[in-house]
Amino acid sequence: MMGHNVWAVIRREYLQRVRSKWFIIATVAGPILMAALMFVPVYFAAQGERGERVLAVVDQTDVLYERLAPRLEAAGYDVSQEAYSENVFAALTQRIEDGEIGVFLVLDEGTMSAGQARLVAKQRPSSLRSLSIRQAVVASALEQQLESAGVDAVSMLQGGALEVEVLSAGPRDRPAQLGVSFIGAMFLYMVILLYSVSVMRATLEEKTTRVVEVIVSAMKPWHLMLGKILGVGAVGLTQMAVWAASAVVLVSAGLPALIASRPELAQLSELQAVLPGVKLVLLFLGFFVFGFFMFSGLYAAVGAMCSTDEEAQQAQFPVTMFVIVPMMFLTPVLNDPSGSLAVGLSLFPLFTPIIMWIRVASEAAPLWQIGLSFLLMGLTIVAIAWVAGRIYKVGILMAGKRPTLPELLRWVREA
């Protein structure tokens, strides 16, 4: 009987939400709109710039063209060299007007001494194109100057090398890991908060319309609470699955197409190499599920003890702070994911989903700490379910003013 009742609530909560127009817009149209905003403008801009990618170079230094041409070609330009003469600028300007070339670049002594060059175009080029050309010019001039001084220009321009020897094993500090940590933490924060609050609003809606009086006459209150939590959680997992699939499609199919149309964005191809693996994705889902169960139980209790939306907005503040506080420690935890502060915060169950995720994505959390964090979250879920279930049992049928703390304690003891 219990399973039938809970399943009925899960089915109702799930279908009611996934059939709503806002769920469809956020789940389906949202990723499509974001992809369109990201790729469509770049694509059409690339189409309009194809004719402008024919670039002529006038090298008055007589030494930079051979170094510069490969860099410009790697950025997607069709490069040709024009010998300097008195009328070369007028001739190239006319070729731009006739559409034979898009732009021409002039290198002179200022290029060698200060990295300065002159670019002539019919229309002002985009900031990205200007930056790619400027970087190519500066790198070529610097390489020439370094080699003239007997310095290994290739190693210097690549940033040199720093060999780091640590006395104890620690996390690998990679920008990609920091990006995955930060984005994942923000995503967990938004999704856990969004769907936990949905449980509160669903409870409050049924309470204010008195529908709950009919429902609890056919099932136990904690069956109703469990069904709501599982139903809303299933909605969250569904939406996350669609978003994750969309992200995979965009990165796998859309990114190569974008790089092909804009070669200067070739560094974006590194994103494919830093996508989280299966184990990391499973841990992410685990943190979401455990975090959702903890906070949804608390928010369900808040919804049960309140009679109006205004009361719920005030009563949920202490619970919301347990989601906000970990976000306030993002920077120190990202900077030192193995420090005592990060370890302590990550093992506090209500902070664990966000803080421990950062440490896991940064490869700073040993296996025993990850296992301990899930154990502590599991025990916390049981404790919250015990307390929230008793508050829910009494509060779901209560109306009037919001209960005080002594009254809540009395509900827990008497339920």
mmCIF file of C-alpha atoms in Angstrom:
data_model
loop_
_atom_site.group_PDB
_atom_site.id
_atom_site.type_symbol
_atom_site.label_atom_id
_atom_site.label_comp_id
_atom_site.label_asym_id
_atom_site.label_seq_id
_atom_site.Cartn_x
_atom_site.Cartn_y
_atom_site.Cartn_z
ATOM 1 C CA MET A 1 0.000 0.000 0.000
ATOM 2 C CA MET A 2 2.833 2.352 0.890
ATOM 3 C CA GLY A 3 4.561 1.779 -2.454
ATOM 4 C CA HIS A 4 1.327 2.388 -4.371
ATOM 5 C CA ASN A 5 0.647 5.655 -2.535
ATOM 6 C CA VAL A 6 4.184 6.973 -2.921
ATOM 7 C CA TRP A 7 4.289 6.007 -6.591
ATOM 8 C CA ALA A 8 0.993 7.811 -7.204
ATOM 9 C CA VAL A 9 2.415 11.012 -5.712
ATOM 10 C CA ILE A 10 5.704 10.634 -7.636
ATOM 11 C CA ARG A 11 3.834 10.153 -10.898
ATOM 12 C CA ARG A 12 1.590 13.147 -10.272
ATOM 13 C CA GLU A 13 4.438 15.481 -9.274
ATOM 14 C CA TYR A 14 6.620 14.367 -12.170
ATOM 15 C CA LEU A 15 4.006 14.524 -14.926
ATOM 16 C CA GLN A 16 2.574 17.795 -13.681
ATOM 17 C CA ARG A 17 5.968 19.480 -13.986
ATOM 18 C CA VAL A 18 7.382 17.926 -17.138
ATOM 19 C CA ARG A 19 4.178 18.777 -19.009
ATOM 20 C CA SER A 20 4.293 22.436 -18.024
ATOM 21 C CA LYS A 21 5.274 24.928 -20.697
ATOM 22 C CA TRP A 22 8.015 26.409 -18.522
ATOM 23 C CA PHE A 23 9.719 23.035 -18.104
ATOM 24 C CA ILE A 24 9.642 22.502 -21.870
ATOM 25 C CA ILE A 25 10.997 25.996 -22.522
ATOM 26 C CA ALA A 26 13.806 25.670 -19.975
ATOM 27 C CA THR A 27 14.710 22.086 -20.865
ATOM 28 C CA VAL A 28 14.432 22.044 -24.646
ATOM 29 C CA ALA A 29 14.309 25.589 -25.929
ATOM 30 C CA GLY A 30 16.912 26.818 -23.423
ATOM 31 C CA PRO A 31 19.894 24.833 -24.773
ATOM 32 C CA ILE A 32 18.769 25.461 -28.348
ATOM 33 C CA LEU A 33 18.572 29.193 -27.729
ATOM 34 C CA MET A 34 21.977 29.226 -26.054
ATOM 35 C CA ALA A 35 23.517 27.303 -28.942
ATOM 36 C CA ALA A 36 21.954 29.730 -31.391
ATOM 37 C CA LEU A 37 23.277 32.719 -29.462
ATOM 38 C CA MET A 38 26.747 31.178 -29.360
ATOM 39 C CA PHE A 39 27.157 29.792 -32.870
ATOM 40 C CA VAL A 40 24.810 31.620 -35.252
ATOM 41 C CA PRO A 41 26.351 35.108 -34.884
ATOM 42 C CA VAL A 42 29.852 33.665 -35.194
ATOM 43 C CA TYR A 43 28.860 31.659 -38.270
ATOM 44 C CA PHE A 44 27.319 34.591 -40.115
ATOM 45 C CA ALA A 45 30.203 36.831 -39.100
ATOM 46 C CA ALA A 46 32.593 34.256 -40.540
ATOM 47 C CA GLN A 47 30.576 34.093 -43.757
ATOM 48 C CA GLY A 48 30.787 37.848 -44.098
ATOM 49 C CA GLU A 49 34.528 37.899 -43.418
ATOM 50 C CA ARG A 50 35.578 35.187 -45.858
ATOM 51 C CA GLY A 51 36.398 37.710 -48.556
ATOM 52 C CA GLU A 52 38.335 39.777 -46.065
ATOM 53 C CA ARG A 53 40.622 36.864 -45.174
ATOM 54 C CA VAL A 54 42.776 37.436 -48.248
ATOM 55 C CA LEU A 55 45.653 39.379 -46.723
ATOM 56 C CA ALA A 56 48.628 40.976 -48.450
ATOM 57 C CA VAL A 57 51.788 41.784 -46.487
ATOM 58 C CA VAL A 58 54.222 44.559 -47.344
ATOM 59 C CA ASP A 59 57.396 43.749 -45.404
ATOM 60 C CA GLN A 60 59.742 46.728 -45.388
ATOM 61 C CA THR A 61 61.969 44.952 -42.827
ATOM 62 C CA ASP A 62 62.779 42.119 -45.283
ATOM 63 C CA VAL A 63 63.047 39.642 -42.370
ATOM 64 C CA LEU A 64 59.612 39.253 -40.770
ATOM 65 C CA TYR A 65 57.421 37.846 -43.537
ATOM 66 C CA GLU A 66 58.760 34.285 -43.361
ATOM 67 C CA ARG A 67 58.048 34.201 -39.632
ATOM 68 C CA LEU A 68 54.708 35.996 -39.824
ATOM 69 C CA ALA A 69 53.083 34.174 -42.750
ATOM 70 C CA PRO A 70 52.712 30.755 -41.000
ATOM 71 C CA ARG A 71 51.115 32.410 -37.988
ATOM 72 C CA LEU A 72 48.600 34.292 -40.125
ATOM 73 C CA GLU A 73 47.793 31.170 -42.134
ATOM 74 C CA ALA A 74 47.198 29.270 -38.883
ATOM 75 C CA ALA A 75 44.703 32.005 -37.968
ATOM 76 C CA GLY A 76 42.800 31.338 -41.216
ATOM 77 C CA TYR A 77 44.195 33.987 -43.597
ATOM 78 C CA ASP A 78 45.211 33.518 -47.219
ATOM 79 C CA VAL A 79 48.550 35.360 -47.102
ATOM 80 C CA SER A 80 50.639 36.757 -49.937
ATOM 81 C CA GLN A 81 53.699 38.997 -49.976
ATOM 82 C CA GLU A 82 53.912 42.260 -51.904
ATOM 83 C CA ALA A 83 57.241 43.876 -52.615
ATOM 84 C CA TYR A 84 57.620 47.432 -51.395
ATOM 85 C CA SER A 85 57.568 50.226 -53.952
ATOM 86 C CA GLU A 86 56.447 53.836 -54.093
ATOM 87 C CA ASN A 87 53.034 53.012 -55.532
ATOM 88 C CA VAL A 88 52.381 49.682 -53.749
ATOM 89 C CA PHE A 89 50.021 51.213 -51.170
ATOM 90 C CA ALA A 90 47.867 52.866 -53.820
ATOM 91 C CA ALA A 91 47.766 49.634 -55.799
ATOM 92 C CA LEU A 92 46.772 47.554 -52.780
ATOM 93 C CA THR A 93 44.120 50.099 -51.807
ATOM 94 C CA GLN A 94 42.615 49.798 -55.256
ATOM 95 C CA ARG A 95 42.662 45.996 -55.001
ATOM 96 C CA ILE A 96 40.713 46.263 -51.744
ATOM 97 C CA GLU A 97 38.147 48.499 -53.465
ATOM 98 C CA ASP A 98 37.884 45.983 -56.317
ATOM 99 C CA GLY A 99 37.392 43.099 -53.864
ATOM 100 C CA GLU A 100 40.551 41.220 -54.878
ATOM 101 C CA ILE A 101 41.944 41.285 -51.349
ATOM 102 C CA GLY A 102 40.374 41.969 -47.978
ATOM 103 C CA VAL A 103 43.169 43.809 -46.134
ATOM 104 C CA PHE A 104 46.854 44.548 -46.384
ATOM 105 C CA LEU A 105 49.419 44.749 -43.599
ATOM 106 C CA VAL A 106 52.475 47.006 -43.550
ATOM 107 C CA LEU A 107 55.576 46.082 -41.544
ATOM 108 C CA ASP A 108 58.361 48.633 -40.999
ATOM 109 C CA GLU A 109 61.141 49.528 -38.567
ATOM 110 C CA GLY A 110 58.526 50.332 -35.903
ATOM 111 C CA THR A 111 57.462 46.705 -36.091
ATOM 112 C CA MET A 112 60.944 45.529 -35.213
ATOM 113 C CA SER A 113 61.451 47.981 -32.347
ATOM 114 C CA ALA A 114 57.970 48.234 -30.799
ATOM 115 C CA GLY A 115 55.755 45.620 -32.488
ATOM 116 C CA GLN A 116 53.825 48.297 -34.373
ATOM 117 C CA ALA A 117 52.238 47.634 -37.752
ATOM 118 C CA ARG A 118 49.589 49.212 -40.005
ATOM 119 C CA LEU A 119 46.482 47.328 -41.190
ATOM 120 C CA VAL A 120 44.409 48.783 -44.029
ATOM 121 C CA ALA A 121 40.870 47.473 -44.564
ATOM 122 C CA LYS A 122 37.678 48.640 -46.235
ATOM 123 C CA GLN A 123 35.746 48.247 -42.989
ATOM 124 C CA ARG A 124 36.910 48.109 -39.395
ATOM 125 C CA PRO A 125 37.778 44.465 -38.587
ATOM 126 C CA SER A 126 36.384 42.754 -35.507
ATOM 127 C CA SER A 127 38.282 42.969 -32.234
ATOM 128 C CA LEU A 128 39.082 39.254 -32.443
ATOM 129 C CA ARG A 129 40.607 39.584 -35.921
ATOM 130 C CA SER A 130 42.620 42.637 -34.905
ATOM 131 C CA LEU A 131 43.906 40.835 -31.835
ATOM 132 C CA SER A 132 44.931 37.710 -33.771
ATOM 133 C CA ILE A 133 46.878 39.779 -36.319
ATOM 134 C CA ARG A 134 48.525 41.912 -33.642
ATOM 135 C CA GLN A 135 49.611 38.847 -31.668
ATOM 136 C CA ALA A 136 51.079 37.260 -34.793
ATOM 137 C CA VAL A 137 53.023 40.435 -35.614
ATOM 138 C CA VAL A 138 54.369 40.908 -32.078
ATOM 139 C CA ALA A 139 55.352 37.239 -31.764
ATOM 140 C CA SER A 140 57.198 37.335 -35.090
ATOM 141 C CA ALA A 141 59.064 40.545 -34.241
ATOM 142 C CA LEU A 142 59.980 39.262 -30.792
ATOM 143 C CA GLU A 143 61.191 35.956 -32.213
ATOM 144 C CA GLN A 144 63.438 37.805 -34.662
ATOM 145 C CA GLN A 145 64.888 40.028 -31.954
ATOM 146 C CA LEU A 146 65.521 37.127 -29.569
ATOM 147 C CA GLU A 147 67.281 35.028 -32.180
ATOM 148 C CA SER A 148 69.397 38.000 -33.163
ATOM 149 C CA ALA A 149 70.511 38.174 -29.529
ATOM 150 C CA GLY A 150 71.329 34.462 -29.446
ATOM 151 C CA VAL A 151 68.328 33.478 -27.284
ATOM 152 C CA ASP A 152 66.222 30.316 -27.778
ATOM 153 C CA ALA A 153 63.193 32.198 -29.116
ATOM 154 C CA VAL A 154 60.905 29.184 -29.443
ATOM 155 C CA SER A 155 61.217 28.200 -25.786
ATOM 156 C CA MET A 156 60.884 31.784 -24.605
ATOM 157 C CA LEU A 157 57.766 32.461 -26.673
ATOM 158 C CA GLN A 158 56.160 29.251 -25.476
ATOM 159 C CA GLY A 159 56.466 30.521 -21.914
ATOM 160 C CA GLY A 160 59.583 28.673 -20.825
ATOM 161 C CA ALA A 161 59.335 25.845 -18.326
ATOM 162 C CA LEU A 162 59.083 25.616 -14.557
ATOM 163 C CA GLU A 163 59.854 22.314 -12.905
ATOM 164 C CA VAL A 164 57.978 22.037 -9.612
ATOM 165 C CA GLU A 165 59.041 19.511 -6.996
ATOM 166 C CA VAL A 166 56.655 19.025 -4.076
ATOM 167 C CA LEU A 167 57.420 17.221 -0.847
ATOM 168 C CA SER A 168 53.964 15.655 -0.599
ATOM 169 C CA ALA A 169 51.376 14.600 -3.123
ATOM 170 C CA GLY A 170 48.696 17.209 -3.757
ATOM 171 C CA PRO A 171 46.165 18.323 -6.329
ATOM 172 C CA ARG A 172 47.246 19.201 -9.826
ATOM 173 C CA ASP A 173 46.629 22.903 -10.385
ATOM 174 C CA ARG A 174 45.230 23.104 -13.907
ATOM 175 C CA PRO A 175 43.019 25.899 -15.262
ATOM 176 C CA ALA A 176 40.738 23.308 -16.838
ATOM 177 C CA GLN A 177 40.135 21.657 -13.458
ATOM 178 C CA LEU A 178 39.386 25.022 -11.887
ATOM 179 C CA GLY A 179 36.854 25.715 -14.634
ATOM 180 C CA VAL A 180 35.120 22.362 -14.179
ATOM 181 C CA SER A 181 35.100 22.857 -10.397
ATOM 182 C CA PHE A 182 33.607 26.334 -10.557
ATOM 183 C CA ILE A 183 31.007 25.611 -13.241
ATOM 184 C CA GLY A 184 29.931 22.404 -11.505
ATOM 185 C CA ALA A 185 29.619 24.177 -8.147
ATOM 186 C CA MET A 186 27.479 26.937 -9.637
ATOM 187 C CA PHE A 187 25.311 24.360 -11.390
ATOM 188 C CA LEU A 188 24.828 22.350 -8.188
ATOM 189 C CA TYR A 189 23.954 25.520 -6.309
ATOM 190 C CA MET A 190 21.274 26.555 -8.801
ATOM 191 C CA VAL A 191 19.745 23.126 -9.397
ATOM 192 C CA ILE A 192 19.615 22.046 -5.734
ATOM 193 C CA LEU A 193 18.137 25.381 -4.693
ATOM 194 C CA LEU A 194 15.651 25.468 -7.581
ATOM 195 C CA TYR A 195 14.201 21.996 -7.068
ATOM 196 C CA SER A 196 14.319 22.030 -3.276
ATOM 197 C CA VAL A 197 12.281 25.230 -3.305
ATOM 198 C CA SER A 198 9.900 23.523 -5.747
ATOM 199 C CA VAL A 199 9.129 20.933 -3.050
ATOM 200 C CA MET A 200 8.318 23.741 -0.615
ATOM 201 C CA ARG A 201 6.064 25.506 -3.103
ATOM 202 C CA ALA A 202 4.248 22.279 -3.996
ATOM 203 C CA THR A 203 3.581 21.636 -0.316
ATOM 204 C CA LEU A 204 2.470 25.208 0.306
ATOM 205 C CA GLU A 205 0.177 25.196 -2.746
ATOM 206 C CA GLU A 206 -1.682 22.066 -1.635
ATOM 207 C CA LYS A 207 -1.892 23.335 1.919
ATOM 208 C CA THR A 208 -3.330 26.735 0.983
ATOM 209 C CA THR A 209 -5.906 25.168 -1.361
ATOM 210 C CA ARG A 210 -6.813 22.587 1.339
ATOM 211 C CA VAL A 211 -6.296 19.769 -1.176
ATOM 212 C CA VAL A 212 -3.916 18.174 1.289
ATOM 213 C CA GLU A 213 -6.779 17.412 3.677
ATOM 214 C CA VAL A 214 -8.248 15.082 1.078
ATOM 215 C CA ILE A 215 -4.876 13.530 0.209
ATOM 216 C CA VAL A 216 -3.798 12.712 3.764
ATOM 217 C CA SER A 217 -7.131 11.025 4.397
ATOM 218 C CA ALA A 218 -5.978 8.344 1.944
ATOM 219 C CA MET A 219 -2.273 8.101 2.863
ATOM 220 C CA LYS A 220 0.162 8.889 5.631
ATOM 221 C CA PRO A 221 1.683 12.405 5.575
ATOM 222 C CA TRP A 222 5.250 11.140 5.324
ATOM 223 C CA HIS A 223 4.269 9.043 2.287
ATOM 224 C CA LEU A 224 3.085 12.267 0.680
ATOM 225 C CA MET A 225 6.334 14.057 1.582
ATOM 226 C CA LEU A 226 8.468 11.210 0.229
ATOM 227 C CA GLY A 227 6.486 11.116 -3.018
ATOM 228 C CA LYS A 228 6.882 14.854 -3.516
ATOM 229 C CA ILE A 229 10.631 14.722 -2.910
ATOM 230 C CA LEU A 230 11.163 11.794 -5.279
ATOM 231 C CA GLY A 231 8.856 13.233 -7.945
ATOM 232 C CA VAL A 232 10.504 16.655 -8.000
ATOM 233 C CA GLY A 233 13.939 15.025 -7.839
ATOM 234 C CA ALA A 234 13.097 12.938 -10.912
ATOM 235 C CA VAL A 235 12.177 16.157 -12.722
ATOM 236 C CA GLY A 236 15.559 17.606 -11.818
ATOM 237 C CA LEU A 237 17.425 14.534 -13.041
ATOM 238 C CA THR A 238 15.442 14.601 -16.299
ATOM 239 C CA GLN A 239 16.327 18.226 -16.927
ATOM 240 C CA MET A 240 19.972 17.648 -16.052
ATOM 241 C CA ALA A 241 20.108 14.683 -18.454
ATOM 242 C CA VAL A 242 18.731 16.791 -21.311
ATOM 243 C CA TRP A 243 21.146 19.634 -20.574
ATOM 244 C CA ALA A 244 24.101 17.241 -20.328
ATOM 245 C CA ALA A 245 23.174 15.581 -23.628
ATOM 246 C CA SER A 246 22.842 19.007 -25.244
ATOM 247 C CA ALA A 247 26.264 20.028 -23.935
ATOM 248 C CA VAL A 248 27.853 16.859 -25.317
ATOM 249 C CA VAL A 249 26.270 17.436 -28.731
ATOM 250 C CA LEU A 250 27.345 21.083 -28.798
ATOM 251 C CA VAL A 251 30.927 20.330 -27.834
ATOM 252 C CA SER A 252 31.272 17.225 -30.031
ATOM 253 C CA ALA A 253 29.565 18.529 -33.164
ATOM 254 C CA GLY A 254 29.264 22.285 -32.848
ATOM 255 C CA LEU A 255 32.765 23.129 -31.646
ATOM 256 C CA PRO A 256 34.647 21.643 -34.632
ATOM 257 C CA ALA A 257 32.276 23.468 -36.988
ATOM 258 C CA LEU A 258 32.847 26.719 -35.124
ATOM 259 C CA ILE A 259 36.632 26.312 -35.223
ATOM 260 C CA ALA A 260 36.482 25.481 -38.933
ATOM 261 C CA SER A 261 34.653 28.738 -39.616
ATOM 262 C CA ARG A 262 36.861 30.768 -37.266
ATOM 263 C CA PRO A 263 40.405 29.331 -37.171
ATOM 264 C CA GLU A 264 41.485 31.987 -34.673
ATOM 265 C CA LEU A 265 39.333 30.119 -32.123
ATOM 266 C CA ALA A 266 41.403 26.943 -32.490
ATOM 267 C CA GLN A 267 42.359 27.036 -28.804
ATOM 268 C CA LEU A 268 38.752 26.151 -27.982
ATOM 269 C CA SER A 269 39.445 22.611 -29.166
ATOM 270 C CA GLU A 270 41.120 22.057 -25.787
ATOM 271 C CA LEU A 271 37.664 22.061 -24.193
ATOM 272 C CA GLN A 272 37.006 18.575 -25.530
ATOM 273 C CA ALA A 273 40.040 17.249 -23.688
ATOM 274 C CA VAL A 274 38.962 18.605 -20.288
ATOM 275 C CA LEU A 275 35.363 17.386 -20.241
ATOM 276 C CA PRO A 276 34.687 15.349 -17.075
ATOM 277 C CA GLY A 277 34.842 11.562 -17.390
ATOM 278 C CA VAL A 278 32.210 9.026 -16.431
ATOM 279 C CA LYS A 279 33.407 8.681 -12.817
ATOM 280 C CA LEU A 280 33.323 12.430 -12.297
ATOM 281 C CA VAL A 281 29.847 12.677 -13.818
ATOM 282 C CA LEU A 282 28.573 9.896 -11.540
ATOM 283 C CA LEU A 283 30.021 11.669 -8.498
ATOM 284 C CA PHE A 284 28.379 14.901 -9.650
ATOM 285 C CA LEU A 285 25.011 13.140 -9.861
ATOM 286 C CA GLY A 286 25.622 11.644 -6.438
ATOM 287 C CA PHE A 287 26.254 15.048 -4.903
ATOM 288 C CA PHE A 288 23.114 16.385 -6.575
ATOM 289 C CA VAL A 289 20.912 13.518 -5.370
ATOM 290 C CA PHE A 290 22.191 13.588 -1.772
ATOM 291 C CA GLY A 291 22.118 17.376 -1.647
ATOM 292 C CA PHE A 292 18.615 17.450 -3.067
ATOM 293 C CA PHE A 293 17.326 14.946 -0.495
ATOM 294 C CA MET A 294 18.818 16.927 2.380
ATOM 295 C CA PHE A 295 17.483 20.312 1.345
ATOM 296 C CA SER A 296 14.160 19.122 -0.054
ATOM 297 C CA GLY A 297 13.334 17.599 3.337
ATOM 298 C CA LEU A 298 14.100 20.909 5.027
ATOM 299 C CA TYR A 299 12.122 22.911 2.471
ATOM 300 C CA ALA A 300 9.187 20.490 2.708
ATOM 301 C CA ALA A 301 9.099 21.151 6.458
ATOM 302 C CA VAL A 302 9.195 24.909 5.799
ATOM 303 C CA GLY A 303 6.278 24.613 3.378
ATOM 304 C CA ALA A 304 4.302 22.551 5.893
ATOM 305 C CA MET A 305 4.736 25.019 8.742
ATOM 306 C CA CYS A 306 3.731 28.102 6.710
ATOM 307 C CA SER A 307 0.301 29.200 5.515
ATOM 308 C CA THR A 308 1.199 31.912 2.965
ATOM 309 C CA ASP A 309 3.917 32.520 0.425
ATOM 310 C CA GLU A 310 5.122 35.570 2.373
ATOM 311 C CA GLU A 311 5.633 33.453 5.483
ATOM 312 C CA ALA A 312 7.498 30.832 3.466
ATOM 313 C CA GLN A 313 9.829 33.463 1.999
ATOM 314 C CA GLN A 314 10.825 34.519 5.511
ATOM 315 C CA ALA A 315 10.972 31.040 7.018
ATOM 316 C CA GLN A 316 13.182 29.597 4.273
ATOM 317 C CA PHE A 317 16.006 32.088 4.847
ATOM 318 C CA PRO A 318 17.895 29.998 7.465
ATOM 319 C CA VAL A 319 17.710 26.942 5.185
ATOM 320 C CA THR A 320 18.795 28.937 2.132
ATOM 321 C CA MET A 321 21.862 30.174 3.998
ATOM 322 C CA PHE A 322 23.182 26.598 4.095
ATOM 323 C CA VAL A 323 23.251 26.729 0.279
ATOM 324 C CA ILE A 324 24.618 30.264 0.039
ATOM 325 C CA VAL A 325 27.442 29.947 2.590
ATOM 326 C CA PRO A 326 29.397 27.340 0.547
ATOM 327 C CA MET A 327 29.305 29.704 -2.428
ATOM 328 C CA MET A 328 30.944 32.367 -0.261
ATOM 329 C CA PHE A 329 33.916 30.031 0.251
ATOM 330 C CA LEU A 330 34.395 29.168 -3.434
ATOM 331 C CA THR A 331 37.510 31.292 -3.893
ATOM 332 C CA PRO A 332 39.501 30.072 -0.847
ATOM 333 C CA VAL A 333 38.544 26.461 -1.558
ATOM 334 C CA LEU A 334 39.497 26.761 -5.230
ATOM 335 C CA ASN A 335 42.830 28.330 -4.244
ATOM 336 C CA ASP A 336 43.655 25.627 -1.675
ATOM 337 C CA PRO A 337 41.395 22.572 -2.116
ATOM 338 C CA SER A 338 43.604 20.479 0.172
ATOM 339 C CA GLY A 339 43.750 22.980 3.023
ATOM 340 C CA SER A 340 42.204 22.425 6.425
ATOM 341 C CA LEU A 341 39.438 24.946 5.692
ATOM 342 C CA ALA A 342 38.419 23.121 2.508
ATOM 343 C CA VAL A 343 38.561 19.705 4.194
ATOM 344 C CA GLY A 344 36.506 20.850 7.180
ATOM 345 C CA LEU A 345 33.836 22.547 5.070
ATOM 346 C CA SER A 346 33.597 19.609 2.664
ATOM 347 C CA LEU A 347 32.872 17.182 5.510
ATOM 348 C CA PHE A 348 30.033 19.296 6.913
ATOM 349 C CA PRO A 349 27.076 17.472 5.292
ATOM 350 C CA LEU A 350 25.019 20.520 4.275
ATOM 351 C CA PHE A 351 28.097 22.057 2.621
ATOM 352 C CA THR A 352 29.386 18.797 1.146
ATOM 353 C CA PRO A 353 27.609 18.763 -2.263
ATOM 354 C CA ILE A 354 29.246 22.015 -3.377
ATOM 355 C CA ILE A 355 32.543 22.082 -1.461
ATOM 356 C CA MET A 356 33.416 18.401 -1.875
ATOM 357 C CA TRP A 357 32.587 18.619 -5.576
ATOM 358 C CA ILE A 358 35.192 21.375 -5.953
ATOM 359 C CA ARG A 359 37.794 19.227 -4.212
ATOM 360 C CA VAL A 360 36.876 16.130 -6.240
ATOM 361 C CA ALA A 361 37.032 18.002 -9.562
ATOM 362 C CA SER A 362 40.397 19.474 -8.484
ATOM 363 C CA GLU A 363 41.690 15.980 -7.651
ATOM 364 C CA ALA A 364 42.332 17.149 -4.095
ATOM 365 C CA ALA A 365 40.017 14.781 -2.191
ATOM 366 C CA PRO A 366 41.309 11.312 -1.239
ATOM 367 C CA LEU A 367 38.957 8.384 -1.659
ATOM 368 C CA TRP A 368 38.356 7.950 2.076
ATOM 369 C CA GLN A 369 37.186 11.549 2.424
ATOM 370 C CA ILE A 370 34.782 11.153 -0.496
ATOM 371 C CA GLY A 371 33.355 7.966 1.036
ATOM 372 C CA LEU A 372 33.103 9.618 4.465
ATOM 373 C CA SER A 373 31.292 12.613 2.979
ATOM 374 C CA PHE A 374 28.645 10.379 1.394
ATOM 375 C CA LEU A 375 28.252 8.468 4.663
ATOM 376 C CA LEU A 376 27.748 11.698 6.604
ATOM 377 C CA MET A 377 25.286 12.990 4.011
ATOM 378 C CA GLY A 378 23.366 9.711 4.214
ATOM 379 C CA LEU A 379 23.127 9.962 8.011
ATOM 380 C CA THR A 380 22.062 13.594 7.687
ATOM 381 C CA ILE A 381 19.324 12.636 5.228
ATOM 382 C CA VAL A 382 17.977 10.114 7.747
ATOM 383 C CA ALA A 383 18.064 12.709 10.554
ATOM 384 C CA ILE A 384 16.416 15.391 8.405
ATOM 385 C CA ALA A 385 13.767 12.931 7.232
ATOM 386 C CA TRP A 386 13.005 12.011 10.855
ATOM 387 C CA VAL A 387 12.642 15.644 11.964
ATOM 388 C CA ALA A 388 11.032 16.970 8.768
ATOM 389 C CA GLY A 389 8.597 14.059 8.669
ATOM 390 C CA ARG A 390 7.290 14.904 12.119
ATOM 391 C CA ILE A 391 7.028 18.622 11.376
ATOM 392 C CA TYR A 392 5.326 17.769 8.088
ATOM 393 C CA LYS A 393 2.887 15.391 9.791
ATOM 394 C CA VAL A 394 1.573 18.103 12.112
ATOM 395 C CA GLY A 395 2.186 21.244 10.060
ATOM 396 C CA ILE A 396 0.562 20.030 6.840
ATOM 397 C CA LEU A 397 -2.866 20.337 8.454
ATOM 398 C CA MET A 398 -2.124 23.448 10.507
ATOM 399 C CA ALA A 399 -3.323 26.901 9.486
ATOM 400 C CA GLY A 400 -2.845 30.329 10.965
ATOM 401 C CA LYS A 401 0.365 31.869 12.278
ATOM 402 C CA ARG A 402 3.758 30.351 11.704
ATOM 403 C CA PRO A 403 4.864 28.166 14.634
ATOM 404 C CA THR A 404 7.611 29.270 16.976
ATOM 405 C CA LEU A 405 10.727 27.200 17.678
ATOM 406 C CA PRO A 406 9.301 25.742 20.953
ATOM 407 C CA GLU A 407 6.158 24.753 19.067
ATOM 408 C CA LEU A 408 8.250 23.022 16.380
ATOM 409 C CA LEU A 409 10.108 21.076 19.050
ATOM 410 C CA ARG A 410 6.779 20.054 20.554
ATOM 411 C CA TRP A 411 5.575 18.867 17.132
ATOM 412 C CA VAL A 412 8.685 16.696 16.771
ATOM 413 C CA ARG A 413 8.218 15.154 20.207
ATOM 414 C CA GLU A 414 4.499 14.517 19.891
ATOM 415 C CA ALA A 415 4.291 13.407 16.255
#
